[in-house]
């Protein structure tokens, strides 16, 4: 069986949520015996080492240029999809059993004459209409707010159009899956949790008092989360011996001047680190203070995999299935959020118990490969066991 994966970003290295999810799926499909071809339409060109790593699982890679024009803002199609219109024209060598669209952005692949729409499967990473509306709330620039609101409306229209062309959906968020299933019960939709390597869970060390946040530093909702934490939580922890707030993520060279409005005492910032391994290893707990967003916050799942218990807002754990008080600690009000952190920092045994419970839950519920195998079998596809 041949599957064409269509991505808006090269899936390797898996250094942020979208790539982690896509890369794990590529490996799972290859292990299930599928022959994979990959088309990528994005801004950044992968280097030779990254291409070589992907070729261990993928037979053919096609890189398609993403083209953006200011005039695209006047079109009814979202700019994120319109800029990838070239997908509808690229030559494809094979007739594929299924075409897996990694998100709404690559919708133009359905205009390609070599693609049969009844074979299309959409991986839903976010409800993009909801996500862009959330970005508009987080943005500080009026121009950015306008852009995000326009994209939100366009994605809402595109999603209605997609439901007339696609009837197979794999949702990363259980919450969004349930909402969609109520809207369209006839579609072949399924909650497919993000991929988790069951052998790669780390044990928490709890040697330091480092509170960690990892996320893309160019995204307005992550910036908003960090600034909320610095304004409302960080000052209340400066009296804790050894406490540090460690922030890591890719800024895409957009600068970090927005941090200068805050007291950065005991704050450690890692802009575009080559690896997160030491940051996780030296951490005590992870915070996800996001105020706006959509879909599953993979940063929360990754932190648990890497040995850190989690304190989060309700948005930061949305769609994960994690239960407050059992797998993580949840708070939306600053004083409660601060209280949870102080409690865990003062009680390593409680932090350890919370981590173990969350890791046990993820091991049991996030079997990506098995869920994917059953889904493909439901489509009458013969695959390896």
Short mmCIF file of C-alpha atoms in Angstrom, two decimals:
data_model
loop_
_atom_site.label_atom_id
_atom_site.label_comp_id
_atom_site.label_asym_id
_atom_site.label_seq_id
_atom_site.Cartn_x
_atom_site.Cartn_y
_atom_site.Cartn_z
CA UNK A 1 0.00 0.00 0.00
CA UNK A 2 1.24 3.46 -0.92
CA UNK A 3 0.45 6.57 1.04
CA UNK A 4 1.28 10.13 0.05
CA UNK A 5 1.86 12.44 3.02
CA UNK A 6 1.44 16.14 2.30
CA UNK A 7 3.01 18.52 4.83
CA UNK A 8 3.26 22.27 5.32
CA UNK A 9 6.63 21.90 7.05
CA UNK A 10 9.48 19.42 6.74
CA UNK A 11 8.90 16.85 9.50
CA UNK A 12 12.50 16.52 10.63
CA UNK A 13 14.06 17.29 13.05
CA UNK A 14 11.02 16.82 15.33
CA UNK A 15 11.70 19.97 17.37
CA UNK A 16 8.20 21.38 17.71
CA UNK A 17 4.66 20.04 18.11
CA UNK A 18 3.60 19.73 14.47
CA UNK A 19 6.85 18.00 13.51
CA UNK A 20 6.73 15.67 16.52
CA UNK A 21 3.26 14.51 15.55
CA UNK A 22 4.02 14.12 11.83
CA UNK A 23 7.38 12.43 12.36
CA UNK A 24 5.90 9.90 14.78
CA UNK A 25 3.19 9.06 12.26
CA UNK A 26 5.71 8.60 9.45
CA UNK A 27 7.62 6.09 11.56
CA UNK A 28 4.44 4.30 12.62
CA UNK A 29 3.17 3.98 9.04
CA UNK A 30 6.54 2.70 7.86
CA UNK A 31 6.57 0.11 10.67
CA UNK A 32 3.08 -0.97 9.61
CA UNK A 33 4.49 -1.81 6.19
CA UNK A 34 3.23 1.18 4.22
CA UNK A 35 5.26 2.60 1.35
CA UNK A 36 5.49 6.33 1.89
CA UNK A 37 6.03 9.30 -0.40
CA UNK A 38 6.31 12.79 1.04
CA UNK A 39 5.44 16.19 -0.41
CA UNK A 40 6.41 19.28 1.58
CA UNK A 41 5.32 22.83 0.76
CA UNK A 42 6.95 25.20 3.22
CA UNK A 43 9.25 28.16 3.60
CA UNK A 44 12.36 26.53 5.04
CA UNK A 45 14.50 24.18 2.99
CA UNK A 46 15.78 21.10 4.87
CA UNK A 47 19.48 20.37 4.87
CA UNK A 48 20.99 17.18 3.47
CA UNK A 49 21.28 15.50 6.89
CA UNK A 50 17.58 16.03 7.62
CA UNK A 51 16.59 14.68 4.20
CA UNK A 52 18.79 11.64 4.76
CA UNK A 53 17.12 10.94 8.10
CA UNK A 54 13.65 11.05 6.53
CA UNK A 55 14.69 8.78 3.66
CA UNK A 56 15.14 5.98 6.20
CA UNK A 57 11.33 5.80 6.25
CA UNK A 58 10.17 7.51 3.05
CA UNK A 59 10.82 6.30 -0.48
CA UNK A 60 10.42 9.62 -2.28
CA UNK A 61 10.54 13.27 -1.19
CA UNK A 62 9.19 16.18 -3.23
CA UNK A 63 9.86 19.75 -2.07
CA UNK A 64 7.33 22.24 -3.36
CA UNK A 65 7.91 26.01 -3.10
CA UNK A 66 5.51 28.06 -1.00
CA UNK A 67 4.64 31.34 -2.72
CA UNK A 68 3.09 34.26 -0.85
CA UNK A 69 1.75 37.44 -2.41
CA UNK A 70 0.16 40.44 -0.72
CA UNK A 71 -2.79 40.09 -3.10
CA UNK A 72 -3.56 36.71 -1.53
CA UNK A 73 -5.05 38.59 1.42
CA UNK A 74 -7.95 39.54 -0.87
CA UNK A 75 -8.82 35.96 -1.75
CA UNK A 76 -11.46 33.87 -0.01
CA UNK A 77 -8.97 31.07 0.63
CA UNK A 78 -6.85 31.48 3.79
CA UNK A 79 -3.38 32.82 3.01
CA UNK A 80 -1.82 29.78 4.69
CA UNK A 81 -3.52 27.57 2.11
CA UNK A 82 -3.38 29.97 -0.86
CA UNK A 83 0.41 30.25 -0.52
CA UNK A 84 0.55 26.49 -1.12
CA UNK A 85 -1.54 26.53 -4.29
CA UNK A 86 1.41 25.02 -6.16
CA UNK A 87 0.46 21.67 -4.60
CA UNK A 88 -2.38 21.49 -7.08
CA UNK A 89 0.03 21.59 -10.01
CA UNK A 90 3.06 19.54 -9.01
CA UNK A 91 3.64 16.31 -10.98
CA UNK A 92 3.01 13.17 -8.95
CA UNK A 93 4.47 9.90 -10.14
CA UNK A 94 2.17 7.35 -8.54
CA UNK A 95 -1.46 6.51 -7.98
CA UNK A 96 -1.76 6.37 -4.19
CA UNK A 97 -4.06 4.26 -2.08
CA UNK A 98 -4.47 7.14 0.35
CA UNK A 99 -3.36 10.74 0.59
CA UNK A 100 -2.79 12.00 4.13
CA UNK A 101 -3.12 15.77 4.44
CA UNK A 102 -1.19 17.01 7.45
CA UNK A 103 -3.49 19.90 8.29
CA UNK A 104 -5.78 22.35 6.51
CA UNK A 105 -2.86 24.35 5.07
CA UNK A 106 -2.18 21.73 2.39
CA UNK A 107 -5.79 21.62 1.16
CA UNK A 108 -4.71 22.66 -2.41
CA UNK A 109 -3.33 19.14 -2.98
CA UNK A 110 -6.94 18.11 -3.59
CA UNK A 111 -6.89 20.22 -6.77
CA UNK A 112 -4.12 18.04 -8.17
CA UNK A 113 -5.48 15.92 -11.04
CA UNK A 114 -3.56 12.86 -9.78
CA UNK A 115 -5.38 12.88 -6.43
CA UNK A 116 -8.66 11.04 -5.96
CA UNK A 117 -10.63 12.90 -3.33
CA UNK A 118 -12.28 9.77 -1.91
CA UNK A 119 -8.82 8.63 -0.85
CA UNK A 120 -8.01 11.78 1.12
CA UNK A 121 -7.52 11.63 4.90
CA UNK A 122 -7.15 14.84 6.90
CA UNK A 123 -5.04 14.96 10.04
CA UNK A 124 -6.64 17.71 12.10
CA UNK A 125 -3.92 19.37 14.17
CA UNK A 126 -6.11 22.30 15.15
CA UNK A 127 -9.53 23.71 14.53
CA UNK A 128 -7.85 26.45 12.51
CA UNK A 129 -10.82 28.82 12.66
CA UNK A 130 -10.76 28.62 16.47
CA UNK A 131 -6.96 28.71 16.58
CA UNK A 132 -6.62 31.89 14.51
CA UNK A 133 -9.35 33.56 16.53
CA UNK A 134 -7.32 32.72 19.64
CA UNK A 135 -4.18 34.17 18.02
CA UNK A 136 -6.12 37.38 17.35
CA UNK A 137 -6.90 37.63 21.07
CA UNK A 138 -3.23 37.11 21.96
CA UNK A 139 -1.75 39.47 19.35
CA UNK A 140 -0.76 42.98 20.43
CA UNK A 141 -0.45 44.53 16.96
CA UNK A 142 -3.71 45.76 15.41
CA UNK A 143 -2.47 44.63 11.99
CA UNK A 144 -1.79 41.13 13.30
CA UNK A 145 -5.17 41.05 15.02
CA UNK A 146 -6.84 41.92 11.72
CA UNK A 147 -4.88 39.27 9.82
CA UNK A 148 -5.67 36.53 12.33
CA UNK A 149 -9.37 37.43 12.42
CA UNK A 150 -9.56 37.38 8.63
CA UNK A 151 -7.81 34.01 8.48
CA UNK A 152 -10.17 32.67 11.14
CA UNK A 153 -13.21 33.56 9.06
CA UNK A 154 -11.64 32.13 5.90
CA UNK A 155 -10.76 28.87 7.64
CA UNK A 156 -14.32 28.55 8.92
CA UNK A 157 -15.53 28.76 5.31
CA UNK A 158 -12.79 26.40 4.10
CA UNK A 159 -13.71 23.78 6.71
CA UNK A 160 -17.30 23.71 5.41
CA UNK A 161 -15.96 23.26 1.88
CA UNK A 162 -13.59 20.50 2.99
CA UNK A 163 -16.46 18.50 4.48
CA UNK A 164 -17.88 18.21 0.94
CA UNK A 165 -14.58 16.82 -0.35
CA UNK A 166 -13.15 14.80 2.57
CA UNK A 167 -14.92 12.21 4.68
CA UNK A 168 -11.95 10.77 6.58
CA UNK A 169 -10.52 12.65 9.58
CA UNK A 170 -7.92 11.90 12.26
CA UNK A 171 -8.12 14.32 15.18
CA UNK A 172 -5.22 15.05 17.50
CA UNK A 173 -7.61 16.51 20.09
CA UNK A 174 -10.27 14.33 21.68
CA UNK A 175 -12.32 17.45 22.46
CA UNK A 176 -12.31 18.60 18.83
CA UNK A 177 -13.06 15.05 17.66
CA UNK A 178 -16.18 14.85 19.84
CA UNK A 179 -17.34 18.25 18.62
CA UNK A 180 -16.83 17.27 14.97
CA UNK A 181 -18.52 13.88 15.39
CA UNK A 182 -21.63 15.61 16.72
CA UNK A 183 -21.54 17.93 13.70
CA UNK A 184 -20.90 15.22 11.08
CA UNK A 185 -21.62 11.71 12.43
CA UNK A 186 -21.39 10.10 8.96
CA UNK A 187 -17.71 10.95 8.42
CA UNK A 188 -15.06 8.31 9.11
CA UNK A 189 -13.52 10.30 11.94
CA UNK A 190 -11.36 9.13 14.82
CA UNK A 191 -9.37 10.47 17.75
CA UNK A 192 -5.74 9.61 16.95
CA UNK A 193 -3.58 10.68 19.90
CA UNK A 194 -0.16 12.17 19.25
CA UNK A 195 2.64 9.62 18.94
CA UNK A 196 4.44 8.69 22.13
CA UNK A 197 7.51 6.48 22.41
CA UNK A 198 6.64 4.21 25.31
CA UNK A 199 10.30 3.36 25.86
CA UNK A 200 11.48 6.97 26.02
CA UNK A 201 9.91 8.17 29.29
CA UNK A 202 12.37 9.83 31.61
CA UNK A 203 12.46 9.65 35.37
CA UNK A 204 12.16 12.97 37.18
CA UNK A 205 15.27 14.02 39.06
CA UNK A 206 13.89 16.91 41.17
CA UNK A 207 17.45 18.04 41.91
CA UNK A 208 16.83 21.69 41.05
CA UNK A 209 13.98 24.14 41.50
CA UNK A 210 13.81 25.03 37.82
CA UNK A 211 10.34 25.75 36.40
CA UNK A 212 10.39 25.15 32.63
CA UNK A 213 8.39 26.44 29.68
CA UNK A 214 9.12 25.24 26.13
CA UNK A 215 7.30 26.68 23.12
CA UNK A 216 7.71 28.63 19.89
CA UNK A 217 8.75 32.12 20.99
CA UNK A 218 7.48 33.76 17.80
CA UNK A 219 3.87 32.69 18.41
CA UNK A 220 1.68 35.35 20.06
CA UNK A 221 -0.20 32.87 22.27
CA UNK A 222 3.07 31.53 23.69
CA UNK A 223 4.37 35.07 24.23
CA UNK A 224 1.14 35.94 26.01
CA UNK A 225 1.53 32.88 28.24
CA UNK A 226 5.10 33.75 29.19
CA UNK A 227 4.23 37.38 29.89
CA UNK A 228 1.28 36.35 32.06
CA UNK A 229 3.57 34.07 34.04
CA UNK A 230 6.25 36.75 34.43
CA UNK A 231 3.70 39.34 35.54
CA UNK A 232 1.58 37.24 37.90
CA UNK A 233 3.49 34.12 38.97
CA UNK A 234 7.24 34.69 38.77
CA UNK A 235 7.48 37.46 41.43
CA UNK A 236 5.80 35.17 43.97
CA UNK A 237 8.48 32.50 43.59
CA UNK A 238 11.65 34.57 43.92
CA UNK A 239 11.85 33.72 47.62
CA UNK A 240 12.11 29.97 46.86
CA UNK A 241 15.78 28.88 47.22
CA UNK A 242 17.21 27.79 43.87
CA UNK A 243 14.13 28.80 41.88
CA UNK A 244 14.65 29.72 38.22
CA UNK A 245 12.22 30.18 35.36
CA UNK A 246 13.70 28.54 32.26
CA UNK A 247 12.22 29.48 28.88
CA UNK A 248 13.24 27.73 25.66
CA UNK A 249 12.02 27.92 22.08
CA UNK A 250 12.56 29.10 18.54
CA UNK A 251 12.19 32.86 18.00
CA UNK A 252 12.72 32.63 14.21
CA UNK A 253 15.08 35.57 14.59
CA UNK A 254 12.18 37.86 15.50
CA UNK A 255 13.92 39.01 18.67
CA UNK A 256 12.98 38.79 22.33
CA UNK A 257 12.66 42.48 23.13
CA UNK A 258 9.13 41.87 24.39
CA UNK A 259 10.66 40.23 27.49
CA UNK A 260 12.41 43.43 28.56
CA UNK A 261 9.24 44.90 30.07
CA UNK A 262 9.44 42.31 32.87
CA UNK A 263 11.72 41.61 35.81
CA UNK A 264 14.04 38.90 34.49
CA UNK A 265 15.66 38.11 37.83
CA UNK A 266 16.25 34.34 37.93
CA UNK A 267 14.97 33.99 34.37
CA UNK A 268 16.98 31.90 31.90
CA UNK A 269 16.13 32.14 28.19
CA UNK A 270 17.34 29.70 25.52
CA UNK A 271 16.62 31.06 22.06
CA UNK A 272 16.50 28.28 19.45
CA UNK A 273 18.49 25.70 21.43
CA UNK A 274 20.09 22.87 19.48
CA UNK A 275 18.66 20.41 22.00
CA UNK A 276 16.14 20.47 24.83
CA UNK A 277 17.60 17.43 26.56
CA UNK A 278 19.57 19.28 29.24
CA UNK A 279 16.75 21.77 29.82
CA UNK A 280 14.33 18.97 30.61
CA UNK A 281 16.93 16.99 32.57
CA UNK A 282 17.66 19.99 34.82
CA UNK A 283 14.01 20.91 35.27
CA UNK A 284 11.79 20.27 38.28
CA UNK A 285 8.36 20.95 36.80
CA UNK A 286 6.77 22.28 33.62
CA UNK A 287 4.28 25.11 33.34
CA UNK A 288 1.87 25.73 30.49
CA UNK A 289 0.19 29.06 31.32
CA UNK A 290 -1.45 29.51 27.90
CA UNK A 291 -4.52 31.74 27.84
CA UNK A 292 -5.58 31.17 24.24
CA UNK A 293 -5.17 28.32 21.79
CA UNK A 294 -6.78 25.29 20.15
CA UNK A 295 -6.03 21.62 19.64
CA UNK A 296 -3.74 19.56 21.85
CA UNK A 297 -0.81 21.33 23.49
CA UNK A 298 1.92 18.81 22.67
CA UNK A 299 4.34 20.75 24.86
CA UNK A 300 2.43 19.40 27.87
CA UNK A 301 2.69 15.79 26.68
CA UNK A 302 6.37 16.17 25.77
CA UNK A 303 7.17 17.60 29.20
CA UNK A 304 5.60 14.60 30.92
CA UNK A 305 7.53 12.24 28.64
CA UNK A 306 10.69 14.09 29.62
CA UNK A 307 10.19 13.64 33.35
CA UNK A 308 8.46 16.86 34.43
CA UNK A 309 5.13 17.07 36.28
CA UNK A 310 2.84 19.78 34.91
CA UNK A 311 1.01 22.82 36.24
CA UNK A 312 -1.26 24.21 33.53
CA UNK A 313 -4.18 26.45 32.70
CA UNK A 314 -7.28 24.79 31.29
CA UNK A 315 -6.23 25.90 27.78
CA UNK A 316 -2.76 24.40 28.27
CA UNK A 317 -4.10 20.88 28.87
CA UNK A 318 -7.08 21.06 26.51
CA UNK A 319 -7.73 17.92 24.50
CA UNK A 320 -5.10 15.82 26.31
CA UNK A 321 -7.45 13.83 28.55
CA UNK A 322 -5.28 14.60 31.60
CA UNK A 323 -7.30 14.95 34.81
CA UNK A 324 -6.73 17.79 37.28
CA UNK A 325 -5.41 16.55 40.61
CA UNK A 326 -4.70 13.08 39.23
CA UNK A 327 -2.32 13.61 36.32
CA UNK A 328 -1.52 17.33 36.57
CA UNK A 329 -2.51 20.45 38.51
CA UNK A 330 -4.78 22.96 36.80
CA UNK A 331 -5.47 26.61 37.58
CA UNK A 332 -6.59 29.65 35.61
CA UNK A 333 -6.36 32.19 38.43
CA UNK A 334 -2.86 33.48 39.28
CA UNK A 335 -3.03 32.78 43.04
CA UNK A 336 -4.09 29.18 42.45
CA UNK A 337 -1.49 28.67 39.72
CA UNK A 338 1.19 30.06 42.03
CA UNK A 339 -0.04 27.91 44.91
CA UNK A 340 0.23 24.73 42.84
CA UNK A 341 3.83 25.51 41.89
CA UNK A 342 4.84 26.30 45.47
CA UNK A 343 3.20 23.07 46.67
CA UNK A 344 5.10 20.91 44.20
CA UNK A 345 8.42 22.71 44.72
CA UNK A 346 8.09 22.06 48.46
CA UNK A 347 7.09 18.41 48.10
CA UNK A 348 9.22 16.30 45.70
CA UNK A 349 7.31 13.16 46.68
CA UNK A 350 4.02 14.69 45.53
CA UNK A 351 5.67 15.95 42.34
CA UNK A 352 7.01 12.45 41.69
CA UNK A 353 3.60 10.83 42.27
CA UNK A 354 1.93 13.28 39.88
CA UNK A 355 4.55 12.58 37.22
CA UNK A 356 4.21 8.81 37.56
CA UNK A 357 0.40 9.01 37.26
CA UNK A 358 0.57 11.18 34.14
CA UNK A 359 3.18 8.95 32.50
CA UNK A 360 1.08 5.86 33.24
CA UNK A 361 -1.95 7.54 31.66
CA UNK A 362 -0.08 8.54 28.50
CA UNK A 363 1.47 5.10 28.07
CA UNK A 364 -1.96 3.53 28.21
CA UNK A 365 -3.95 6.02 26.16
CA UNK A 366 -1.52 7.35 23.55
CA UNK A 367 -0.79 4.22 21.50
CA UNK A 368 -0.58 6.03 18.16
CA UNK A 369 0.57 3.07 16.11
CA UNK A 370 -2.16 0.72 17.31
CA UNK A 371 -4.95 3.26 16.80
CA UNK A 372 -3.59 4.03 13.33
CA UNK A 373 -3.42 0.33 12.49
CA UNK A 374 -7.07 -0.22 13.50
CA UNK A 375 -8.17 2.82 11.54
CA UNK A 376 -6.48 1.68 8.35
CA UNK A 377 -7.99 -1.77 8.81
CA UNK A 378 -11.43 -0.15 9.11
CA UNK A 379 -10.79 1.32 5.66
CA UNK A 380 -10.26 -2.24 4.39
CA UNK A 381 -6.54 -1.79 3.98
CA UNK A 382 -4.28 -4.79 4.46
CA UNK A 383 -1.36 -3.81 6.66
CA UNK A 384 1.25 -5.44 8.83
CA UNK A 385 0.35 -6.32 12.41
#
